[in-house]
């Protein structure tokens, strides 16, 4: 099952490659990406549809909950949140309407994680 | 500030950051910078290979607590830094790597000595910059240092095209934003949750990595241990956070951990992970690691919490207030503590080995006992590295510089050079292997050129010993490409570099060798020859649970 990640990025050198590289390298398969540059050219809003790809161990998929934190530690990431499953919009062709699911309010990271076992 | 060239500004920015030493190697695309450093307030150390510069910056940073700086030209100079940058990434070491790049208008044309070092290093840097205009340098230089040292530290690459180094602009230093550099305080709820878990635990263990030292939380940590009396196991990088002489220190855990440490972790009901990351070398088979334990995980990096192991309480941010808040006596752990201390007695190392040859564990134990608290050990990678970790008995984590996460042979000598220059008040000893030393042997010339008083203790088993051990144990003794029977004469080699050297084969000569290493003023090379067949024990076979330790013959009881 795929999950949607919404990321706001500073429009810095290599920011998009860095983000997509981080997702791919950490064992998640990118299924769809849209990226929109803000009118002032300073930030990108990126929506990434992904699913865990490389398991942690046979039969044990990677938890998707850790991915936003892995993205947030990139210096050019402003925010990164998983879309709430219910609020996830259907996949759209690129450039069609708003690519972003409503952003959940940014919670202070407590470090507690749910875990798929 | 007046108008100046980009390269001059980079020098002023390094000075403003308090950098006193940088490590590098010149070349075409970095020539304006090399022109600008003449007369700068910092010292430049000319290494003999750019990998040496990156490792030296790493050793400098880890020993001194400041940001290390290495410099290289574009193309091959930059790619030669890559192993050292990856090493700093894996071990969270704050370094800034400055590379020259071809002129801006040549980028993307396959120009002479053009490589996309920005792209090559993307997965192994904390952050990176390609500087497009001299005007961007003030912000970039400030941010590079801030990013390298704050939160979970790491390497930052600043790739500067030659025309940006040469270009003139009105460039002023920007003030540091100290607010941005302060680690965030952990949430109250997470601390309360952890406090509850600690009160409920009967068999807690502290599993402590390099993060505690990096967070400057050693005093708080030691206070916490003293009050709670919870037994401690360390990762390779955590060694020294609790002094090895402390009764509650059980030893290193993991693949080459001590039996008492691994057993205690397997039996614990609460694992308090501090500044560690459930690395496979520490956990063995993850699914069977500390199988009955709830987990408290404290880390500066939120993405480590829950990455590999379910966590009941995650404390993210500054570990110091959390440790202070959690410091209270836990009388209910007394019985468990006695069990652990009994394990420690039961499995105490036997340093009596048969024969007259040098027994490395005993030699390193003696070295650790004789060395004062201003001695830094750097290591290379292999059996000798594990013997150091197991037997030296570290008292501070910054006294043990080892390539933990990336396990890079060749780290030891250049890291020792960096450490010695970062901490001129300390004695620095590099414990190396006959395979590893040859990977950056050219840095002996750096020792000589600057008369850097690093001591080298070469453990020569005429083999890539760690690989040989694995072939013996897991590949049916089918030895393949591990025999270094034709090593050079290391004493002559050292002397050819102008560094005095001596040879040791017999156990009776070890005390005198150690005394020389500890007392000689200049650089010195001790070539210690040992049996090829020696193995590192205990050993958890790859992908097995830490409960399945293999033990050798003359080692742990
Ligand atoms: C750059 C690099 N290449 C290869 C390895 C794989 N490796 C790990 S330990 C080892 C043997 C090291 O030999 P030596 O330095 O003599 O140490 P010993 O194990 O004999 O003490 C090798 C080849 C490595 N860690 N790093
Ligand atoms: Mg060897």
XYZ file of C-alpha atoms and ligand atoms in Angstrom:
701
model
C 0.000 0.000 0.000
C 1.374 3.400 -0.891
C 1.721 6.371 1.426
C 1.903 10.082 0.650
C 4.591 12.352 2.005
C 4.287 16.120 1.771
C 7.498 18.066 1.954
C 8.276 21.758 1.815
C 11.823 22.370 0.641
C 13.971 25.436 0.297
C 14.860 25.963 -3.342
C 18.549 25.311 -2.704
C 21.203 23.688 -4.848
C 20.369 20.005 -5.195
C 17.472 20.105 -2.723
C 15.184 17.926 -4.830
C 17.857 15.336 -5.593
C 18.790 15.244 -1.940
C 15.210 14.604 -0.865
C 14.461 11.954 -3.472
C 17.846 10.336 -2.857
C 17.140 10.139 0.845
C 13.788 8.416 0.259
C 15.169 5.925 -2.258
C 18.330 5.139 -0.361
C 16.484 4.444 2.851
C 14.663 1.591 1.174
C 11.421 3.206 -0.028
C 10.231 2.987 -3.625
C 9.052 6.253 -5.141
C 5.850 5.719 -7.143
C 4.917 9.277 -8.016
C 6.344 12.751 -7.490
C 5.050 16.245 -8.075
C 7.049 19.344 -7.222
C 5.874 22.934 -7.477
C 8.023 25.988 -7.071
C 6.412 28.779 -5.062
C 5.642 32.074 -6.806
C 8.596 33.785 -5.097
C 10.890 30.953 -6.231
C 12.033 30.280 -2.668
C 10.386 26.963 -1.811
C 9.233 23.771 -3.426
C 6.136 21.901 -2.344
C 6.767 18.272 -3.070
C 4.316 15.416 -2.864
C 5.826 11.967 -2.947
C 3.840 8.768 -3.228
C 5.969 5.882 -1.963
C 5.933 2.429 -0.494
C 8.417 0.451 1.566
C 10.561 -1.459 -0.853
C 13.465 -3.194 0.840
C 12.253 -5.134 3.899
C 14.012 -4.837 7.270
C 14.023 -8.607 7.543
C 12.113 -11.274 5.605
C 8.412 -10.446 5.898
C 9.041 -7.251 7.860
C 8.430 -4.081 5.893
C 10.137 -0.805 6.736
C 8.005 1.410 8.953
C 6.778 4.413 6.985
C 6.555 6.579 10.116
C 10.307 7.134 10.277
C 10.514 8.673 6.817
C 9.330 12.209 7.708
C 12.000 12.433 10.426
C 14.624 11.169 7.978
C 13.573 13.921 5.571
C 13.358 16.632 8.236
C 17.002 16.174 9.077
C 18.003 17.397 5.634
C 19.084 21.007 6.000
C 16.900 22.290 3.166
C 13.690 20.594 4.311
C 11.294 23.043 5.984
C 8.623 20.487 6.848
C 7.835 16.866 6.073
C 4.655 15.069 7.078
C 2.823 11.962 6.028
C -0.650 12.737 4.690
C -3.432 11.347 6.852
C -4.659 8.244 5.009
C -8.238 9.566 4.805
C -7.172 12.930 3.476
C -4.958 11.502 0.779
C -6.148 12.713 -2.625
C -6.371 10.296 -5.495
C -3.337 10.218 -7.739
C -3.600 13.015 -10.262
C -1.792 13.694 -13.473
C 1.019 16.177 -12.912
C 0.087 19.832 -13.035
C -3.584 19.130 -12.399
C -5.083 20.979 -9.445
C -3.462 21.162 -6.030
C -1.041 18.335 -5.481
C -1.184 18.695 -1.735
C -3.255 16.983 0.810
C -4.205 19.259 3.706
C -1.198 19.387 5.973
C -1.793 18.008 9.459
C -0.846 20.472 12.189
C 2.869 20.178 12.842
C 3.270 18.202 16.038
C 6.279 18.727 18.247
C 8.412 15.616 17.705
C 8.302 13.475 20.801
C 10.362 10.782 19.207
C 7.664 8.198 19.788
C 7.056 6.075 16.741
C 4.459 3.604 15.728
C 5.970 0.414 14.490
C 4.752 -2.030 11.876
C 5.647 -5.502 12.953
C 34.553 44.794 5.108
C 36.296 46.035 1.995
C 35.921 44.482 -1.393
C 37.860 41.240 -1.512
C 38.233 38.088 -3.508
C 36.104 35.074 -2.639
C 39.168 33.037 -1.647
C 40.313 35.728 0.765
C 36.880 35.795 2.320
C 36.963 32.023 2.853
C 40.198 32.513 4.826
C 38.653 35.311 6.920
C 35.613 33.100 7.577
C 37.834 30.195 8.715
C 39.684 32.543 11.045
C 36.425 33.883 12.418
C 35.340 30.315 13.159
C 38.455 29.921 15.269
C 40.029 27.370 12.938
C 43.734 27.090 13.793
C 44.731 24.216 11.488
C 43.481 22.953 8.138
C 44.585 19.907 6.148
C 44.836 19.895 2.393
C 46.516 19.467 -0.945
C 46.627 22.066 -3.725
C 45.771 21.842 -7.418
C 44.471 23.882 -10.325
C 40.913 24.642 -9.303
C 41.820 25.520 -5.721
C 44.831 27.702 -6.539
C 43.220 31.046 -5.676
C 42.503 29.686 -2.198
C 46.093 28.494 -1.822
C 47.202 31.947 -2.892
C 44.985 33.507 -0.234
C 46.140 31.316 2.677
C 49.650 32.734 2.589
C 49.768 34.884 5.711
C 46.465 33.578 7.096
C 46.140 33.131 10.866
C 45.637 29.392 10.597
C 48.205 26.764 9.787
C 47.920 24.589 6.686
C 49.186 21.014 6.888
C 50.221 19.612 3.547
C 49.241 15.946 3.616
C 50.465 13.517 0.961
C 47.052 12.252 -0.173
C 43.672 13.985 0.111
C 42.238 10.991 1.980
C 44.784 11.810 4.652
C 43.411 15.371 4.814
C 39.850 14.191 5.359
C 40.863 11.697 8.061
C 43.134 14.260 9.711
C 40.251 16.756 9.834
C 38.193 13.988 11.400
C 40.828 13.237 14.054
C 41.249 16.957 14.734
C 37.499 17.401 15.207
C 37.002 14.381 17.426
C 39.973 15.069 19.647
C 39.437 18.831 19.993
C 35.654 19.149 19.842
C 36.010 21.796 17.110
C 35.096 21.585 13.428
C 37.812 19.993 11.270
C 38.602 21.445 7.857
C 40.066 19.708 4.798
C 40.754 21.148 1.373
C 41.280 19.620 -2.064
C 41.248 20.576 -5.680
C 38.547 19.542 -8.139
C 38.301 16.158 -9.880
C 40.707 13.589 -8.410
C 41.507 15.791 -5.431
C 37.852 15.951 -4.522
C 37.172 12.254 -5.135
C 40.134 11.379 -2.919
C 38.261 13.035 -0.055
C 35.210 10.846 -0.498
C 36.167 7.981 1.855
C 36.970 10.464 4.599
C 33.726 12.355 4.100
C 31.762 9.093 4.244
C 33.600 8.181 7.420
C 32.679 11.505 9.033
C 29.073 10.978 7.981
C 28.882 7.486 9.466
C 30.507 8.569 12.729
C 28.765 11.972 12.953
C 31.964 13.999 12.935
C 31.803 17.742 12.225
C 34.073 18.512 9.284
C 33.903 21.087 6.514
C 35.412 19.885 3.227
C 36.315 22.676 0.837
C 36.852 21.686 -2.784
C 37.878 23.701 -5.789
C 35.630 23.352 -8.815
C 36.125 24.257 -12.457
C 34.989 27.744 -13.475
C 31.239 28.230 -13.312
C 30.743 28.484 -17.071
C 32.643 25.196 -17.550
C 30.448 23.226 -15.137
C 28.644 20.457 -16.962
C 30.983 20.435 -19.964
C 33.318 17.600 -18.872
C 36.034 20.176 -18.423
C 39.523 19.163 -17.306
C 39.337 17.856 -13.721
C 35.614 18.422 -13.516
C 33.675 15.952 -11.408
C 30.283 16.482 -9.868
C 31.574 16.177 -6.316
C 28.344 17.738 -5.097
C 26.405 14.887 -6.694
C 28.926 12.189 -5.742
C 28.786 13.110 -2.068
C 25.032 13.776 -1.746
C 24.334 10.578 0.196
C 27.321 10.987 2.538
C 27.136 14.604 3.635
C 24.980 16.250 6.226
C 24.717 19.105 3.758
C 26.551 20.559 0.777
C 26.892 23.785 -1.144
C 27.961 24.628 -4.662
C 28.841 28.305 -4.474
C 27.601 30.169 -7.529
C 28.652 33.737 -6.668
C 31.196 35.294 -4.307
C 28.298 37.211 -2.728
C 26.869 33.924 -1.426
C 30.011 33.014 0.508
C 29.257 34.825 3.799
C 26.005 32.965 4.337
C 27.352 29.666 3.041
C 30.490 29.686 5.176
C 28.504 30.557 8.297
C 25.889 27.894 7.572
C 28.468 25.251 6.690
C 30.047 25.472 10.137
C 26.711 25.746 11.908
C 25.299 22.688 10.146
C 28.482 20.655 10.666
C 28.514 21.131 14.437
C 24.876 21.403 15.514
C 22.355 18.675 16.316
C 23.843 15.414 15.145
C 27.151 16.621 13.718
C 28.366 15.632 10.272
C 30.384 16.577 7.212
C 29.527 19.583 5.055
C 30.945 20.052 1.569
C 31.584 23.515 0.122
C 32.417 23.259 -3.583
C 33.791 26.567 -4.883
C 34.368 27.180 -8.595
C 37.629 28.853 -9.409
C 36.018 32.048 -10.698
C 34.045 32.376 -7.451
C 37.308 32.157 -5.525
C 38.785 34.832 -7.762
C 35.728 37.055 -8.033
C 35.644 40.267 -5.998
C 32.696 41.522 -3.987
C 31.866 43.426 -0.807
C 31.995 40.530 1.583
C 31.332 40.766 5.326
C 31.324 38.102 7.976
C 27.847 37.322 9.251
C 27.275 36.910 12.982
C 26.587 33.430 14.319
C 23.011 32.778 15.332
C 23.568 31.050 18.655
C 19.860 30.452 19.119
C 19.855 28.264 16.004
C 22.801 26.276 17.358
C 21.244 25.364 20.691
C 19.842 21.826 20.787
C 16.104 21.726 21.443
C 14.984 20.649 24.893
C 13.281 17.258 24.950
C 9.566 17.169 25.655
C 8.377 16.869 29.263
C 6.019 14.025 28.383
C 8.819 11.921 26.938
C 10.881 12.401 30.095
C 7.909 11.495 32.284
C 7.308 8.345 30.258
C 10.964 7.383 30.595
C 10.904 8.056 34.347
C 7.959 5.726 34.720
C 9.682 2.979 32.717
C 12.805 3.363 34.846
C 10.810 3.072 38.070
C 9.030 -0.035 36.807
C 12.163 -1.766 35.541
C 13.805 -4.549 37.514
C 16.638 -5.335 35.097
C 17.637 -2.153 33.268
C 20.782 -1.731 31.178
C 22.266 1.451 29.733
C 23.349 0.928 26.124
C 25.538 3.937 25.455
C 27.054 5.154 22.196
C 29.159 8.058 21.000
C 26.253 10.511 21.139
C 26.579 11.166 24.866
C 30.130 12.455 24.526
C 29.235 14.436 21.415
C 26.421 16.117 23.319
C 28.908 17.135 26.038
C 26.757 15.200 28.462
C 29.447 13.096 30.127
C 29.139 14.664 33.567
C 25.345 14.405 33.515
C 25.639 10.808 32.329
C 28.099 9.850 35.036
C 25.885 11.516 37.634
C 22.930 9.543 36.346
C 24.833 6.254 36.574
C 26.075 7.049 40.056
C 22.564 7.766 41.312
C 20.696 4.981 39.543
C 23.451 2.328 39.760
C 22.322 0.821 36.455
C 24.979 -1.331 34.736
C 26.401 0.055 31.484
C 27.433 -1.444 28.165
C 29.120 0.653 25.507
C 29.236 0.601 21.754
C 32.610 0.904 20.059
C 32.188 4.675 19.909
C 30.765 5.014 23.385
C 33.825 3.524 25.116
C 35.126 5.864 27.793
C 31.805 7.601 28.454
C 31.800 5.666 31.695
C 35.435 5.024 32.651
C 36.410 1.401 32.105
C 37.543 1.352 35.724
C 33.988 1.943 36.987
C 32.563 -1.220 38.546
C 29.267 -0.687 36.699
C 30.992 -0.764 33.297
C 30.441 -4.243 31.866
C 32.295 -3.723 28.578
C 31.569 -3.331 24.904
C 28.539 -5.115 23.505
C 27.995 -6.723 20.123
C 29.985 -8.759 17.660
C 33.228 -8.533 19.630
C 31.630 -7.525 22.900
C 32.342 -9.205 26.181
C 30.201 -12.071 27.311
C 28.940 -10.263 30.403
C 27.770 -7.294 28.313
C 25.926 -9.326 25.732
C 24.339 -11.592 28.331
C 23.171 -8.647 30.418
C 21.600 -6.998 27.380
C 19.892 -10.213 26.329
C 18.375 -10.582 29.809
C 17.431 -6.988 30.558
C 13.838 -5.834 30.838
C 14.585 -2.187 30.015
C 17.177 -1.042 27.512
C 18.079 2.616 27.811
C 19.738 3.502 24.531
C 21.657 6.771 24.729
C 23.289 8.277 21.649
C 23.500 4.907 19.921
C 21.656 3.616 16.875
C 21.093 -0.158 17.025
C 23.907 -0.723 14.548
C 24.082 -4.332 13.373
C 27.602 -4.758 14.760
C 26.167 -3.921 18.192
C 22.845 -5.758 18.019
C 23.659 -8.939 16.123
C 20.403 -10.387 14.779
C 18.111 -7.457 15.469
C 14.940 -9.500 15.981
C 16.641 -11.354 18.846
C 18.385 -8.375 20.425
C 17.326 -7.708 24.018
C 14.189 -9.707 23.333
C 12.407 -8.996 26.610
C 13.239 -5.337 26.907
C 11.208 -2.199 26.635
C 13.240 0.618 25.136
C 13.960 4.204 26.067
C 15.878 5.867 23.238
C 17.606 9.224 23.749
C 19.150 10.882 20.712
C 19.835 14.262 19.169
C 18.576 12.891 15.862
C 14.807 12.301 15.846
C 15.103 9.967 12.871
C 17.120 7.443 14.876
C 14.277 6.880 17.323
C 12.164 4.003 16.075
C 14.332 3.529 12.983
C 15.291 -0.030 13.801
C 13.628 -0.924 17.077
C 10.269 -0.199 18.622
C 10.658 2.436 21.310
C 8.417 2.886 24.336
C 9.837 6.326 25.146
C 11.829 8.466 22.738
C 13.675 11.459 24.129
C 14.761 13.700 21.280
C 17.008 16.718 21.643
C 19.401 17.807 24.359
C 20.178 14.756 26.454
C 21.537 16.799 29.388
C 18.313 18.108 30.921
C 16.745 14.695 30.341
C 19.530 12.934 32.231
C 19.337 15.454 35.044
C 15.576 15.053 35.330
C 15.901 11.261 35.403
C 18.675 11.161 37.994
C 17.199 9.473 41.051
C 18.088 6.331 42.998
C 16.441 3.102 41.818
C 16.737 0.746 44.797
C 14.777 -1.997 43.021
C 17.658 -2.710 40.619
C 20.085 -3.818 43.371
C 19.584 -7.529 42.807
C 20.036 -7.235 39.047
C 23.159 -5.152 39.520
C 24.646 -7.931 41.650
C 23.813 -10.443 38.906
C 25.616 -8.300 36.332
C 28.627 -7.787 38.576
C 28.774 -11.531 39.111
C 28.752 -12.028 35.313
C 31.591 -9.580 35.086
C 33.576 -11.628 37.602
C 32.642 -14.945 36.037
C 33.702 -13.887 32.556
C 36.703 -11.751 33.496
C 39.379 -11.823 30.804
C 42.322 -14.127 31.311
C 45.453 -12.192 30.403
C 47.786 -15.126 31.015
C 48.581 -16.526 27.594
C 50.999 -19.371 26.925
C 54.276 -18.844 25.054
C 56.859 -16.061 24.897
C 55.369 -14.061 22.025
C 53.567 -10.772 22.443
C 49.989 -11.243 23.639
C 48.253 -8.160 22.242
C 45.336 -7.968 24.732
C 47.822 -7.954 27.622
C 50.054 -5.414 25.876
C 47.145 -3.049 25.273
C 45.893 -3.454 28.834
C 49.338 -2.534 30.105
C 49.477 0.440 27.746
C 46.106 1.658 29.018
C 47.167 1.284 32.625
C 50.445 3.124 32.157
C 49.081 5.916 29.942
C 47.902 9.062 31.678
C 44.587 10.829 31.145
C 46.048 12.892 28.339
C 46.616 10.004 25.969
C 44.622 9.640 22.777
C 44.535 6.366 20.882
C 43.646 6.250 17.202
C 43.045 2.926 15.505
C 42.958 1.393 12.137
C 40.558 -1.378 11.242
C 40.769 -5.071 11.920
C 41.673 -7.368 14.775
C 43.993 -4.823 16.379
C 41.109 -2.318 16.452
C 38.908 -4.746 18.360
C 41.697 -5.599 20.792
C 42.116 -1.904 21.525
C 38.385 -1.512 22.137
C 38.262 -4.534 24.396
C 41.406 -4.147 26.458
C 42.788 -0.616 26.569
C 40.313 0.575 29.193
C 39.239 4.030 28.006
C 38.471 6.796 30.482
C 37.057 9.372 28.031
C 35.378 8.819 24.638
C 37.454 11.472 22.867
C 40.532 9.449 23.799
C 39.448 6.688 21.423
C 39.362 7.659 17.754
C 38.271 4.748 15.635
C 36.499 4.410 12.331
C 33.341 2.862 13.716
C 30.522 3.234 11.231
C 32.506 2.935 8.046
C 35.383 0.797 9.295
C 37.887 2.464 6.990
C 41.385 0.993 6.929
C 43.858 3.840 6.639
C 42.081 5.998 9.210
C 44.546 5.608 12.045
C 47.676 7.510 11.021
C 46.079 10.616 9.476
C 43.513 10.747 12.292
C 46.420 10.684 14.742
C 48.022 13.604 12.928
C 44.791 15.584 13.178
C 44.299 14.636 16.820
C 47.840 15.651 17.731
C 47.459 19.047 16.065
C 44.030 19.566 17.615
C 45.282 18.553 21.056
C 48.980 19.461 21.249
C 48.788 18.950 25.018
C 48.035 15.246 24.562
C 50.113 12.228 23.658
C 48.705 10.500 20.571
C 49.328 6.846 19.769
C 48.117 5.210 16.563
C 47.536 1.466 16.911
C 47.595 0.075 13.410
C 47.757 -3.186 11.499
C 50.191 -4.251 8.813
C 47.409 -4.075 6.221
C 45.918 -0.768 7.347
C 49.151 1.161 7.837
C 50.003 0.705 4.168
C 46.773 2.429 3.116
C 48.030 5.835 4.237
C 51.712 5.136 4.850
C 52.575 8.284 2.869
C 51.488 10.354 5.874
C 54.701 9.289 7.608
C 56.175 12.056 5.476
C 53.715 14.485 7.078
C 54.826 13.371 10.540
C 58.403 14.039 9.584
C 57.842 17.339 7.793
C 56.086 18.942 10.764
C 57.803 16.827 13.438
C 54.417 15.749 14.773
C 55.132 13.574 17.824
C 52.626 10.819 16.973
C 53.612 7.336 18.103
C 52.749 4.344 15.938
C 52.231 0.925 17.468
C 52.045 -1.482 14.565
C 50.538 -4.882 15.325
C 51.982 -7.000 12.548
C 50.433 -10.417 12.050
C 51.600 -10.630 8.428
C 47.947 -10.801 7.418
C 44.694 -9.072 6.817
C 43.953 -10.661 10.138
C 40.260 -9.947 10.522
C 39.520 -11.304 7.073
C 41.766 -14.289 7.770
C 39.806 -14.974 10.956
C 36.516 -14.965 9.069
C 37.910 -17.250 6.396
C 39.087 -19.598 9.112
C 35.769 -19.645 10.922
C 33.156 -19.149 8.240
C 34.812 -20.167 4.966
C 36.250 -23.541 6.000
C 39.823 -22.233 6.303
C 39.935 -21.506 2.603
C 42.399 -18.627 2.800
C 42.125 -16.178 -0.025
C 44.280 -13.087 -0.504
C 44.962 -12.396 3.144
C 48.608 -13.324 3.481
C 50.962 -10.358 3.853
C 54.105 -12.488 4.109
C 55.969 -10.004 1.931
C 55.396 -6.901 4.050
C 58.173 -4.333 3.826
C 60.697 -4.108 6.613
C 58.708 -1.618 8.647
C 61.655 -0.450 10.735
C 63.648 0.399 7.624
C 60.594 1.934 6.014
C 60.019 4.184 8.989
C 63.665 5.161 9.068
C 63.497 5.972 5.365
C 60.824 8.519 6.251
C 63.193 9.833 8.915
C 61.259 8.463 11.870
C 63.032 6.340 14.489
C 61.709 2.808 14.827
C 62.257 -0.387 16.774
C 61.178 -4.007 16.589
C 59.534 -6.149 19.272
C 58.801 -9.849 19.097
C 59.164 -11.138 22.626
C 56.789 -10.582 25.492
C 59.567 -9.656 27.856
C 60.345 -6.599 25.724
C 56.827 -5.194 25.892
C 57.176 -3.092 29.079
C 60.222 -1.299 27.687
C 58.480 -0.728 24.362
C 55.494 0.808 26.128
C 57.737 3.040 28.202
C 59.423 4.303 25.037
C 56.087 4.960 23.367
C 54.901 6.917 26.368
C 58.062 8.885 26.971
C 59.794 9.656 23.688
C 59.371 13.285 22.624
C 59.208 13.057 18.834
C 57.475 10.658 16.454
C 58.286 6.991 16.950
C 57.387 3.718 15.271
C 57.127 0.440 17.213
C 56.906 -2.629 15.001
C 55.379 -5.465 17.035
C 55.374 -8.858 15.405
C 52.778 -11.427 16.510
C 51.493 -14.838 15.487
C 49.370 -14.862 12.378
C 46.905 -17.341 13.886
C 45.706 -15.096 16.733
C 41.954 -14.463 16.737
C 39.674 -11.910 18.343
C 37.323 -13.396 20.905
C 34.473 -13.484 21.704
C 32.767 -13.370 18.348
C 29.098 -13.350 17.481
C 28.858 -14.933 14.034
C 27.302 -12.654 11.411
C 23.479 -12.494 11.453
C 23.342 -14.488 14.696
C 21.915 -13.428 18.019
C 24.296 -11.867 20.537
C 23.444 -14.819 22.783
C 25.437 -17.076 20.426
C 28.977 -15.990 21.224
C 31.900 -18.087 20.103
C 34.741 -17.960 22.606
C 38.316 -18.930 21.919
C 40.675 -21.035 23.915
C 42.700 -18.773 26.182
C 40.325 -15.890 26.638
C 37.183 -15.360 28.652
C 36.610 -18.027 31.243
C 39.459 0.482 3.077
C 39.102 -0.881 3.536
N 39.276 -1.939 2.705
C 38.959 -3.184 3.129
C 38.443 -3.395 4.370
C 38.072 -4.793 4.826
N 38.894 -5.207 5.973
C 38.465 -5.120 7.242
S 39.604 -5.595 8.360
C 40.716 -5.962 7.147
C 42.082 -6.475 7.501
C 42.915 -5.432 8.114
O 44.243 -5.898 8.210
P 45.265 -5.246 9.232
O 45.253 -3.785 9.091
O 46.548 -5.922 9.084
O 44.583 -5.563 10.621
P 44.461 -6.962 11.399
O 43.062 -7.437 11.210
O 45.450 -7.898 10.819
O 44.748 -6.611 12.814
C 40.168 -5.725 5.886
C 40.837 -5.985 4.610
C 38.246 -2.256 5.178
N 37.701 -2.335 6.388
N 38.599 -1.024 4.755
Mg 47.383 -7.542 10.057
